[in-house]
Short mmCIF file of C-alpha atoms in Angstrom, two decimals:
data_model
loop_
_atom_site.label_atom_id
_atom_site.label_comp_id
_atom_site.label_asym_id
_atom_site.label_seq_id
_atom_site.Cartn_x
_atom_site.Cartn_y
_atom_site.Cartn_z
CA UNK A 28 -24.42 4.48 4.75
CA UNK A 29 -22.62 5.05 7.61
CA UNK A 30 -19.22 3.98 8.03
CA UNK A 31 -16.65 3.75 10.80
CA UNK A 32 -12.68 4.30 10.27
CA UNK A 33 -10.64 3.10 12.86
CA UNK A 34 -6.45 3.89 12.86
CA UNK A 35 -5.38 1.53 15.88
CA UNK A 36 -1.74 2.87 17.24
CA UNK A 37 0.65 0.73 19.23
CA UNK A 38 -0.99 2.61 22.03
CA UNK A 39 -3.76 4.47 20.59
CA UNK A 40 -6.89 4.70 18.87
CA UNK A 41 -8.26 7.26 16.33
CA UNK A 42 -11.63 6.91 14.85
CA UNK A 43 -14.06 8.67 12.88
CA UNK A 44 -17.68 8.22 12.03
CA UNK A 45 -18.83 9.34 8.16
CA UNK A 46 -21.84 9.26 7.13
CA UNK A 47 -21.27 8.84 3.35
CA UNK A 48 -24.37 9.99 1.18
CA UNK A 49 -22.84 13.75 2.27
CA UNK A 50 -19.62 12.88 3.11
CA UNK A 51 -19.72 14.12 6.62
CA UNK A 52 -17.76 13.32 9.81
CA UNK A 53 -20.54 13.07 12.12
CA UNK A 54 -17.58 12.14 15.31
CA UNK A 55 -14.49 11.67 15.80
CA UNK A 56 -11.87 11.13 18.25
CA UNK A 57 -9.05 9.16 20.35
CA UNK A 58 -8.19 7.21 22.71
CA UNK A 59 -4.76 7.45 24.00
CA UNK A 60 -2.33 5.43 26.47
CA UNK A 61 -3.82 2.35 26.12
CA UNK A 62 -2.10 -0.20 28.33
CA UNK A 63 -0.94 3.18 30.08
CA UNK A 64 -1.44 5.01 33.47
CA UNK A 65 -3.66 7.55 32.42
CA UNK A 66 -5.66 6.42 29.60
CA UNK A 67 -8.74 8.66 28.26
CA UNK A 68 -10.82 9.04 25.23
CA UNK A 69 -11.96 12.11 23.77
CA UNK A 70 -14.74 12.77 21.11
CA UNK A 71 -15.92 15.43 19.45
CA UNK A 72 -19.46 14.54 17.77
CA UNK A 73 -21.54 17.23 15.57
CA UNK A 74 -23.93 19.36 17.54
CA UNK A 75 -22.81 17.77 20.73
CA UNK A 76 -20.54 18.72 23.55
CA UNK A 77 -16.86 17.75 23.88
CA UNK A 78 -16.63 14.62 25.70
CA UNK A 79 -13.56 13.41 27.64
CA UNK A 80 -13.26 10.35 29.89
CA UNK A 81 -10.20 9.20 32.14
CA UNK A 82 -10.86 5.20 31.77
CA UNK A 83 -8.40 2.53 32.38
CA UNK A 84 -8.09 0.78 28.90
CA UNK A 85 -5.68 -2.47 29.25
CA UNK A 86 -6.18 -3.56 25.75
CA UNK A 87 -7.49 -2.23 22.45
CA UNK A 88 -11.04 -4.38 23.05
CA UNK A 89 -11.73 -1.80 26.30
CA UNK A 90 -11.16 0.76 24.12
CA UNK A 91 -13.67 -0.17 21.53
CA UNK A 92 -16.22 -0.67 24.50
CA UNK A 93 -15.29 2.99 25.04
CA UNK A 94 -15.74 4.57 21.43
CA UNK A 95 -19.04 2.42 20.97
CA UNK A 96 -20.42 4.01 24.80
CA UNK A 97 -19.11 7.44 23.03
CA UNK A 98 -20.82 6.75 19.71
CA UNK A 99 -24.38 5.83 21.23
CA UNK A 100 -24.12 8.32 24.76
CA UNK A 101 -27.36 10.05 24.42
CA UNK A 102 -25.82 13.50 25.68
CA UNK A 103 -22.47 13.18 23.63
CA UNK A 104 -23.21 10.32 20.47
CA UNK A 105 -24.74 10.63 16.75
CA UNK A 106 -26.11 7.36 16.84
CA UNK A 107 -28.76 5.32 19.15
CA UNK A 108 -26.87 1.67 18.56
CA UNK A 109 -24.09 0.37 16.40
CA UNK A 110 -26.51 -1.28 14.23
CA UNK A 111 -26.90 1.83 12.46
CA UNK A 112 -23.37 1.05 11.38
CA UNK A 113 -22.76 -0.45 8.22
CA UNK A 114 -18.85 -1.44 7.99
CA UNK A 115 -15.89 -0.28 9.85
CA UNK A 116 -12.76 0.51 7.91
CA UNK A 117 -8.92 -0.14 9.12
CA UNK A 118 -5.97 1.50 8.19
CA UNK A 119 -3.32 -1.60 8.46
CA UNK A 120 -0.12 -0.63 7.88
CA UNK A 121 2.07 -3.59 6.24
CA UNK A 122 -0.01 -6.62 3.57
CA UNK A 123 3.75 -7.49 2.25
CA UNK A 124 3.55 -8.30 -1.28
CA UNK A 125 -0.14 -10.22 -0.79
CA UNK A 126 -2.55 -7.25 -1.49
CA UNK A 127 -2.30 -4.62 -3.85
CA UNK A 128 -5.60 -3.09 -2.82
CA UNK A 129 -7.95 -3.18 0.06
CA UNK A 130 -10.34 -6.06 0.87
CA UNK A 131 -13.03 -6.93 2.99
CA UNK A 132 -11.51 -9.00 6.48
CA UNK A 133 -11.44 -12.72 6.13
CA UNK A 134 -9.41 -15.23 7.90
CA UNK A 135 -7.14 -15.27 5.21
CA UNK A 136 -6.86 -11.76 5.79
CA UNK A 137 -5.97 -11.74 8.91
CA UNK A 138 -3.40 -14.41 8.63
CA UNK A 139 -1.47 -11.92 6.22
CA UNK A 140 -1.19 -9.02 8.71
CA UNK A 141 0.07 -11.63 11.21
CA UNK A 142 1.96 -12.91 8.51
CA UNK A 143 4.09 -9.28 7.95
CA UNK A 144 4.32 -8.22 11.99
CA UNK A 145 8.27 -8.33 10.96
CA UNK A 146 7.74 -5.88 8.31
CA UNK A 147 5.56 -3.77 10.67
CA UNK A 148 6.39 -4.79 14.40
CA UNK A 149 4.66 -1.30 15.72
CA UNK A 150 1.84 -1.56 13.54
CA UNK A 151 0.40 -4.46 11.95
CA UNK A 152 -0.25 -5.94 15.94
CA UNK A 153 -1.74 -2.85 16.77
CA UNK A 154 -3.89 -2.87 13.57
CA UNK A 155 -4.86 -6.81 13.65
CA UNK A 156 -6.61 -6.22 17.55
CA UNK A 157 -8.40 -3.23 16.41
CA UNK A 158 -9.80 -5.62 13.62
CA UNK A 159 -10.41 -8.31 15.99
CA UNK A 160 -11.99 -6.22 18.50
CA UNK A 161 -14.25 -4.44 16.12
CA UNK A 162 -15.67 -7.90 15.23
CA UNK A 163 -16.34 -8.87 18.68
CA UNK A 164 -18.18 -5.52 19.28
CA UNK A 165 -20.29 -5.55 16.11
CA UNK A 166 -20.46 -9.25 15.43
CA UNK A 167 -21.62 -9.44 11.70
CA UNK A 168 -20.52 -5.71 10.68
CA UNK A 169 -18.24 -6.27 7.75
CA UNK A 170 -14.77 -4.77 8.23
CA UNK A 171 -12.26 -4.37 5.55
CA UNK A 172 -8.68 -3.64 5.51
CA UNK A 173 -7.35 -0.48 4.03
CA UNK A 174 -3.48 -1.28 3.47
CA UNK A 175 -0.74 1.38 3.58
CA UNK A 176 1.09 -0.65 1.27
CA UNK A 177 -1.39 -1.13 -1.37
CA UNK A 178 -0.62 1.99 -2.87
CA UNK A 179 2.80 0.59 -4.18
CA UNK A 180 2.14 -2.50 -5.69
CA UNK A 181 1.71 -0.85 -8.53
CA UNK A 182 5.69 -0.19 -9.31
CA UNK A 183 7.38 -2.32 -11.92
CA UNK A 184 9.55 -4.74 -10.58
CA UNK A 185 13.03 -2.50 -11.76
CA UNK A 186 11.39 0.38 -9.20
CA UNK A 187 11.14 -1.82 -6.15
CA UNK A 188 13.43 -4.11 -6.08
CA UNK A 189 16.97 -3.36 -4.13
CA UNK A 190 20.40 -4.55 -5.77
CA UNK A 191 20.98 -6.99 -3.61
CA UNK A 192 21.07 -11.00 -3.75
CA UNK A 193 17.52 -11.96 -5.75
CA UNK A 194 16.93 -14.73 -2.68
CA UNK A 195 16.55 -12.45 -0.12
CA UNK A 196 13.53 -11.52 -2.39
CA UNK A 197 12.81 -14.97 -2.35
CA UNK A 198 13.04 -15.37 0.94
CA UNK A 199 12.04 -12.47 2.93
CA UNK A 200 10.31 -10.53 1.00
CA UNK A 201 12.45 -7.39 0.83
CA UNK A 202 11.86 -4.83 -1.62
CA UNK A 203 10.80 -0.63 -1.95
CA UNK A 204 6.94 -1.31 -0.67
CA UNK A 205 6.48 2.74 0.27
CA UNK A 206 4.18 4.18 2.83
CA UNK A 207 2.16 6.82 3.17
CA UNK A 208 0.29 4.97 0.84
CA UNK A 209 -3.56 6.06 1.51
CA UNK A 210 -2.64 9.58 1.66
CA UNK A 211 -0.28 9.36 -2.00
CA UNK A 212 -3.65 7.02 -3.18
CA UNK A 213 -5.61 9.89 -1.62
CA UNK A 214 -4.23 13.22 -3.11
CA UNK A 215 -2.57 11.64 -6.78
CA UNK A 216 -6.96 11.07 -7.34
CA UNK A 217 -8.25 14.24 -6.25
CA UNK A 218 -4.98 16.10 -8.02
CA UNK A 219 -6.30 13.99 -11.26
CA UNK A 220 -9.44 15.73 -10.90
CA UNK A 221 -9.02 18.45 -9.50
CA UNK A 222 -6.09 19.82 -11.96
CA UNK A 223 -8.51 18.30 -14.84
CA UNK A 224 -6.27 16.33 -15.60
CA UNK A 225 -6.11 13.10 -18.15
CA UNK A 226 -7.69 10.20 -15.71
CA UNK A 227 -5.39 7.71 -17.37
CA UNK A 228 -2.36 9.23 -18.62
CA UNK A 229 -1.97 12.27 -16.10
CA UNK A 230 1.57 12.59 -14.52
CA UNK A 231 1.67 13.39 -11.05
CA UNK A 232 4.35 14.20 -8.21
CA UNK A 233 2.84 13.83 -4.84
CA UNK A 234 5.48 15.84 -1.98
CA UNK A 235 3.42 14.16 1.24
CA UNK A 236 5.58 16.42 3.95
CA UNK A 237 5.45 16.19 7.33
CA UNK A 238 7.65 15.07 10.02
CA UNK A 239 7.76 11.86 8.66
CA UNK A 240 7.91 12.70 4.51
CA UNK A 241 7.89 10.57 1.06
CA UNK A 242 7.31 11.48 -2.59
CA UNK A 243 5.58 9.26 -5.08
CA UNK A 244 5.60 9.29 -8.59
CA UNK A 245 1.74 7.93 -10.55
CA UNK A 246 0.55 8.22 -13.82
CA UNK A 247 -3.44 7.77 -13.55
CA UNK A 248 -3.43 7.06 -10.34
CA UNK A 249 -1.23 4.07 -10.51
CA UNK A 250 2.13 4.11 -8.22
CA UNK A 251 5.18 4.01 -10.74
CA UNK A 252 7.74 4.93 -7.67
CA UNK A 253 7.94 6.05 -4.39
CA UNK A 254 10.60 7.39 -1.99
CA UNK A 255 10.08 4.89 1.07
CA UNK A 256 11.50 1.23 0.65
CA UNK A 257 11.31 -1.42 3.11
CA UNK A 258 10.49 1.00 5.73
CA UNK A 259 9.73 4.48 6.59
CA UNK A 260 13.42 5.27 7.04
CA UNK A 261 14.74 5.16 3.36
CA UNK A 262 14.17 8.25 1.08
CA UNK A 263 13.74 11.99 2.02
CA UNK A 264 15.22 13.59 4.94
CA UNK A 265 12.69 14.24 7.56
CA UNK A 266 12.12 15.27 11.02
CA UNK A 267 14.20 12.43 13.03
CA UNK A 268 14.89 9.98 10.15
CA UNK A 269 18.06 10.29 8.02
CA UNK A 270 16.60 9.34 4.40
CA UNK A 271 19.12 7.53 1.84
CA UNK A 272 22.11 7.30 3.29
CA UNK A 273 25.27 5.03 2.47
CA UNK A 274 24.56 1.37 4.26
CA UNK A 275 28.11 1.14 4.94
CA UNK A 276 27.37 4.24 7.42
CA UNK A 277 25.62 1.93 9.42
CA UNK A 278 28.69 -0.30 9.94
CA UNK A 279 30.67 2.63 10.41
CA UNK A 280 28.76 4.61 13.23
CA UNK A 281 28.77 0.99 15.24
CA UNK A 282 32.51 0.40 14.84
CA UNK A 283 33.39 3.88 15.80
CA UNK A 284 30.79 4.44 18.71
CA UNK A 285 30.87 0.54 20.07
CA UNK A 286 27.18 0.29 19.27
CA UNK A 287 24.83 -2.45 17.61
CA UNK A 288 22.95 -2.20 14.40
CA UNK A 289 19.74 -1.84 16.17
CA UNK A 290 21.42 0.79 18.52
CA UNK A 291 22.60 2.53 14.80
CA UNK A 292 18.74 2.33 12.99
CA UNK A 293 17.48 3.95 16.35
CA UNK A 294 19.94 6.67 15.93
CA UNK A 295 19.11 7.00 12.01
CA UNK A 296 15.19 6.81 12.69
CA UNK A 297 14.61 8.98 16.04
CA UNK A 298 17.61 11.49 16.09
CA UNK A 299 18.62 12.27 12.87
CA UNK A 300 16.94 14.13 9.80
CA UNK A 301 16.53 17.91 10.24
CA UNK A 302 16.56 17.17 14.63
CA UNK A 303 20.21 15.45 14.07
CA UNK A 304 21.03 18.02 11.39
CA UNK A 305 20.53 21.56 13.73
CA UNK A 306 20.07 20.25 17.28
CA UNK A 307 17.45 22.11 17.64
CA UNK A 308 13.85 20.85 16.60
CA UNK A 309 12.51 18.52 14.09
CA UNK A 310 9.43 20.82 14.03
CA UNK A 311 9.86 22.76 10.97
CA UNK A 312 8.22 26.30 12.61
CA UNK A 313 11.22 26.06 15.26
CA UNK A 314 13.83 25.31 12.24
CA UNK A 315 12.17 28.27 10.34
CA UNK A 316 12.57 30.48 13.11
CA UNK A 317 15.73 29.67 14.48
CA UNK A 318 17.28 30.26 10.21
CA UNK A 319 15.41 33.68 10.73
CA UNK A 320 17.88 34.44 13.67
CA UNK A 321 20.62 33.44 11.92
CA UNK A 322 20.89 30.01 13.05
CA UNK A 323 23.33 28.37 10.46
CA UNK A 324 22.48 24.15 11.26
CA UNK A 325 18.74 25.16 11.55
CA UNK A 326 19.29 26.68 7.54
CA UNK A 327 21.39 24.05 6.38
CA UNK A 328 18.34 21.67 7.87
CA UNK A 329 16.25 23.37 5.49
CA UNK A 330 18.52 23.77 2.96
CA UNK A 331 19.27 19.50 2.91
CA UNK A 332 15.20 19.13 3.16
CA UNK A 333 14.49 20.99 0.12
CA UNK A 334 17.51 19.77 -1.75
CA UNK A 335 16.34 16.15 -1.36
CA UNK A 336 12.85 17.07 -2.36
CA UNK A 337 14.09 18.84 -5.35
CA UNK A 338 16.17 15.78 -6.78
CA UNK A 339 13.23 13.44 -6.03
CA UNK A 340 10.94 15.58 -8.00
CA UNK A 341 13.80 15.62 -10.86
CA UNK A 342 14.36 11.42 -10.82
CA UNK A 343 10.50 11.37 -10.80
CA UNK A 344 10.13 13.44 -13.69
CA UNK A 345 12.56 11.37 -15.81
CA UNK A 346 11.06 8.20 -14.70
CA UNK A 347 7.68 9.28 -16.05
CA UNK A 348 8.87 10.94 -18.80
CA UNK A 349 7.42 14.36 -17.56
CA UNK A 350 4.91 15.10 -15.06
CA UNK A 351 1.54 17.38 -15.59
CA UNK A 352 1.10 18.19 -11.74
CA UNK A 353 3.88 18.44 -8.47
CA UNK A 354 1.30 18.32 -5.26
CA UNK A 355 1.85 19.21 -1.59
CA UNK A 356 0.31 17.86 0.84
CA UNK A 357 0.30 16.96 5.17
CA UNK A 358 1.15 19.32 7.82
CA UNK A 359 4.56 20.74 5.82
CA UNK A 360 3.34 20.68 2.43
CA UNK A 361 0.13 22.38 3.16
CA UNK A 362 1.09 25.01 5.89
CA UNK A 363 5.13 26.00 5.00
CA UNK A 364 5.39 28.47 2.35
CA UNK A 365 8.91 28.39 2.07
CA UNK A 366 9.09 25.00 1.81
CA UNK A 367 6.92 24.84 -1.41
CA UNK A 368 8.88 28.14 -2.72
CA UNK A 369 12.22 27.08 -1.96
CA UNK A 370 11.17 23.83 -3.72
CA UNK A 371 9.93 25.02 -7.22
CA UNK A 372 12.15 27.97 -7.48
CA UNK A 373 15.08 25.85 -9.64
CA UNK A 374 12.45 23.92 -11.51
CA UNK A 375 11.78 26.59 -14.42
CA UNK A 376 13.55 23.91 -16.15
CA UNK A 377 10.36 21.83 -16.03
CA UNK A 378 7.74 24.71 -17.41
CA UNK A 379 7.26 25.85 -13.42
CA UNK A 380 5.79 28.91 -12.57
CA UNK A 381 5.04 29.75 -9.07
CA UNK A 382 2.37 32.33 -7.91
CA UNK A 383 4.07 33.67 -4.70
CA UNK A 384 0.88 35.74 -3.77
CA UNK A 385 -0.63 32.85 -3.97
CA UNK A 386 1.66 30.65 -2.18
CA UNK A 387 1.13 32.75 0.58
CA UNK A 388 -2.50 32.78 1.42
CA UNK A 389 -2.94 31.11 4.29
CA UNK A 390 -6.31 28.31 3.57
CA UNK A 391 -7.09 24.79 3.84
CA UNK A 392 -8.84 23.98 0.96
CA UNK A 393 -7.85 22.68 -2.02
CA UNK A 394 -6.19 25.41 -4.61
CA UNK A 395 -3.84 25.84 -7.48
CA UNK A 396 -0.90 27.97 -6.83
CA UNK A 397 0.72 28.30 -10.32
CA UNK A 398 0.75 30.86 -12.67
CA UNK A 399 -1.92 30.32 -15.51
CA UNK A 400 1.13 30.02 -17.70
CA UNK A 401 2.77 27.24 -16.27
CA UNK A 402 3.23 24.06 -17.93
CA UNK A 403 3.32 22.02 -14.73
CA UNK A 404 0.25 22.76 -12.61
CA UNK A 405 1.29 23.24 -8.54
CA UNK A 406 -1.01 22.44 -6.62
CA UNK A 407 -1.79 21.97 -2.36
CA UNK A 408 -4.17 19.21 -1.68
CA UNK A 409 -5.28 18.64 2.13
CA UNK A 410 -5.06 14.71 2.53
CA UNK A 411 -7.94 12.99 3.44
CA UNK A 412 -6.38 9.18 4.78
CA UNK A 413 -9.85 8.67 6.73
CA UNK A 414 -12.18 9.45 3.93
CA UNK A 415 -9.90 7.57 1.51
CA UNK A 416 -10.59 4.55 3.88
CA UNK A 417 -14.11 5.14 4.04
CA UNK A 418 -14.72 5.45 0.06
CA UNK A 419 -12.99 1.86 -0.16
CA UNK A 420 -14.82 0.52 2.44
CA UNK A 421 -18.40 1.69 0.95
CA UNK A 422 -16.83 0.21 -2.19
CA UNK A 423 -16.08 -2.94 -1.50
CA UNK A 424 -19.37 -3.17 0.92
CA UNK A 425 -21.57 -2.40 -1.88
CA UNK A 426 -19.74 -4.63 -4.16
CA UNK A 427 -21.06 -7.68 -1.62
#
């Protein structure tokens, strides 16, 4: 079976072609500045040249027509038509509190991404014409919707609702949904198996790092918490966002400066975090270098990022009632070792025992960097979002 994963962008396009009896990406790539000056697609297809094209794409449909001229080019695509493609599987951002796992696209379907472009006004547009030009490009391909949400449906109502009035529940929906959600789904399974761990009962920490970051909390599998709420902004500090912070800040930052509440949450979501914190990068190798020459804002960055990981590691542990495995994963989590050692160095409280020689091998596969005696397995897990989306769409295709 061969399956197609598209991740449509407010003004992009990733894709990648698997080919799922061996699990293979047989092409991938991007197109970028669409509605833009300048737009292009590149592809990168197995045992072909590297194809790039300058192409004016007004709207995500051109850019379809591109990837499916990329896909079937005899000099630079793996396949003669896209007939040989069996389903095509979208990453949607936001289903609200309708789905709690993926599904195949229906009307219905589609209504509910419409439905929550409030709750994701960058995404869920973006996501919904990728869908809709997929089906006009492969008209009877089935096409199923891999939610970014889904993942935390799974918390009991005490984890995701907010303390404030119960209508606004009612009303508008708002509650701790999480994101991040394919990848957490993603690495919380493969830590499960690979950590031989108990399928139903195993307790795992998932430390998804990046420049946007977010911790979950699962026991088999199954979201109990997560560090994201309504949006990407609440929880960990990261790269430009703040994290938790007091709401009344918000108030406080627009009285003092003369500014509006949207002027405020574009202040705590694209200049704060680690970038507000040292004024220097929110690129973690710039912070790390500048605390090597003695930079004192670039360390406390650090410093704050670790700290917040650490407590969210602690509240998840208590919440679950222990926790068998703490997992990094993205670009941070797999590739900073000070990160990961600054974060488990206070947790011999838990039974954690860090390997440093281990910690500091630099690969990209999967591996276990614990001591055999620890009692809580670390572990760094690439995340696989794509291939996540694929396995539910050959799923849920097969279950037809």
């Amino acid at each position: 079976m061969k399956i197609l994963v598209i991740n449509a962008g407010s003004s992009s396009l990733k894709y990648q072609l698997f080919d799922m009896d061996t699990k293979d990406v047989l092409a991938k790539g991007a197109c970028e500045r669409i509605g833009i000056d300048g737009s292009k697609i590149t592809q990168k297809a197995e045992g072909k040249p590297e194809y790039e094209l300058v192409s004016p794409m007004a709207n995500h449909g051109d850019a379809i027509k591109l990837v499916v001229d990329a896909l079937t080019s005899s000099e630079y695509g793996v396949i003669k038509s896209m007939n040989e493609i069996d389903a095509v599987g979208h990453r949607v951002l936001h289903a609200g509190k309708y789905y709690s796992e993926s599904t195949i696209v229906t009307e219905d379907v589609k209504k509910v991404i419409r439905d929550c472009f409030d709750l994701g006004p960058l995404h869920n547009p973006a996501n919904l014409t990728g869908i809709e030009a997929c089906e006009k490009a492969m008209p009877g391909t089935p096409n199923v919707a891999v939610f970014d949400t889904a993942f935390g449906q799974t918390m009991a109502k005490e984890a995701f609702m907010y303390g404030i009035p119960y209508e606004y529940y009612e009303k508008y929906a708002i509650r701790r949904y999480g994101f991040h959600g394919i990848s957490h789904n993603y690495v919380s399974q493969r830590a499960l198996e690979f950590g031989n761990l108990d399928k139903k009962n195993g307790k795992v920490i998932v430390c998804h790092l990046g420049n946007g970051s977010s911790i979950s909390a699962s026991i088999g599998g199954k979201c109990v918490d997560t560090s994201m709420g309504l949006t990407p902004l609440e929880g960990l500090v990261m790269g430009t966002r703040s994290g938790d912070v007091d709401a009344a800040v918000v108030q406080f930052i627009a009285n003092k400066e003369n500014k509006s509440v949207d002027d405020v949450l574009n202040i705590l979501n694209k200049k704060s975090g680690v970038l507000g914190i040292s004024d220097v990068s929110s690129d973690f190798r710039d912070l790390e270098a500048a605390a090597e020459e003695g930079n004192e804002r670039a360390q406390l960055a650090l410093d704050m990022f670790i700290y917040r990981v650490k407590k969210y590691i602690g509240a998840y542990t208590a919440a679950m009632g222990g926790v068998d495995a703490i997992v990094f994963t993205a670009g941070i989590g797999e590739n900073t070792v000070i990160i990961r050692e600054g974060v488990t160095e206070s947790l011999g409280y838990l039974g954690v025992e860090l390997d440093k020689e281990l910690n500091k091998e630099r690969r990209k596969d999967e591996r276990c960097i614990s001591t055999p005696s620890s009692k809580v397995k670390v572990l760094v897990i690439p995340t696989n979002e794509e291939l996540m989306i694929a396995k539910d769409t050959e799923r849920l295709v097969n279950a037809k």
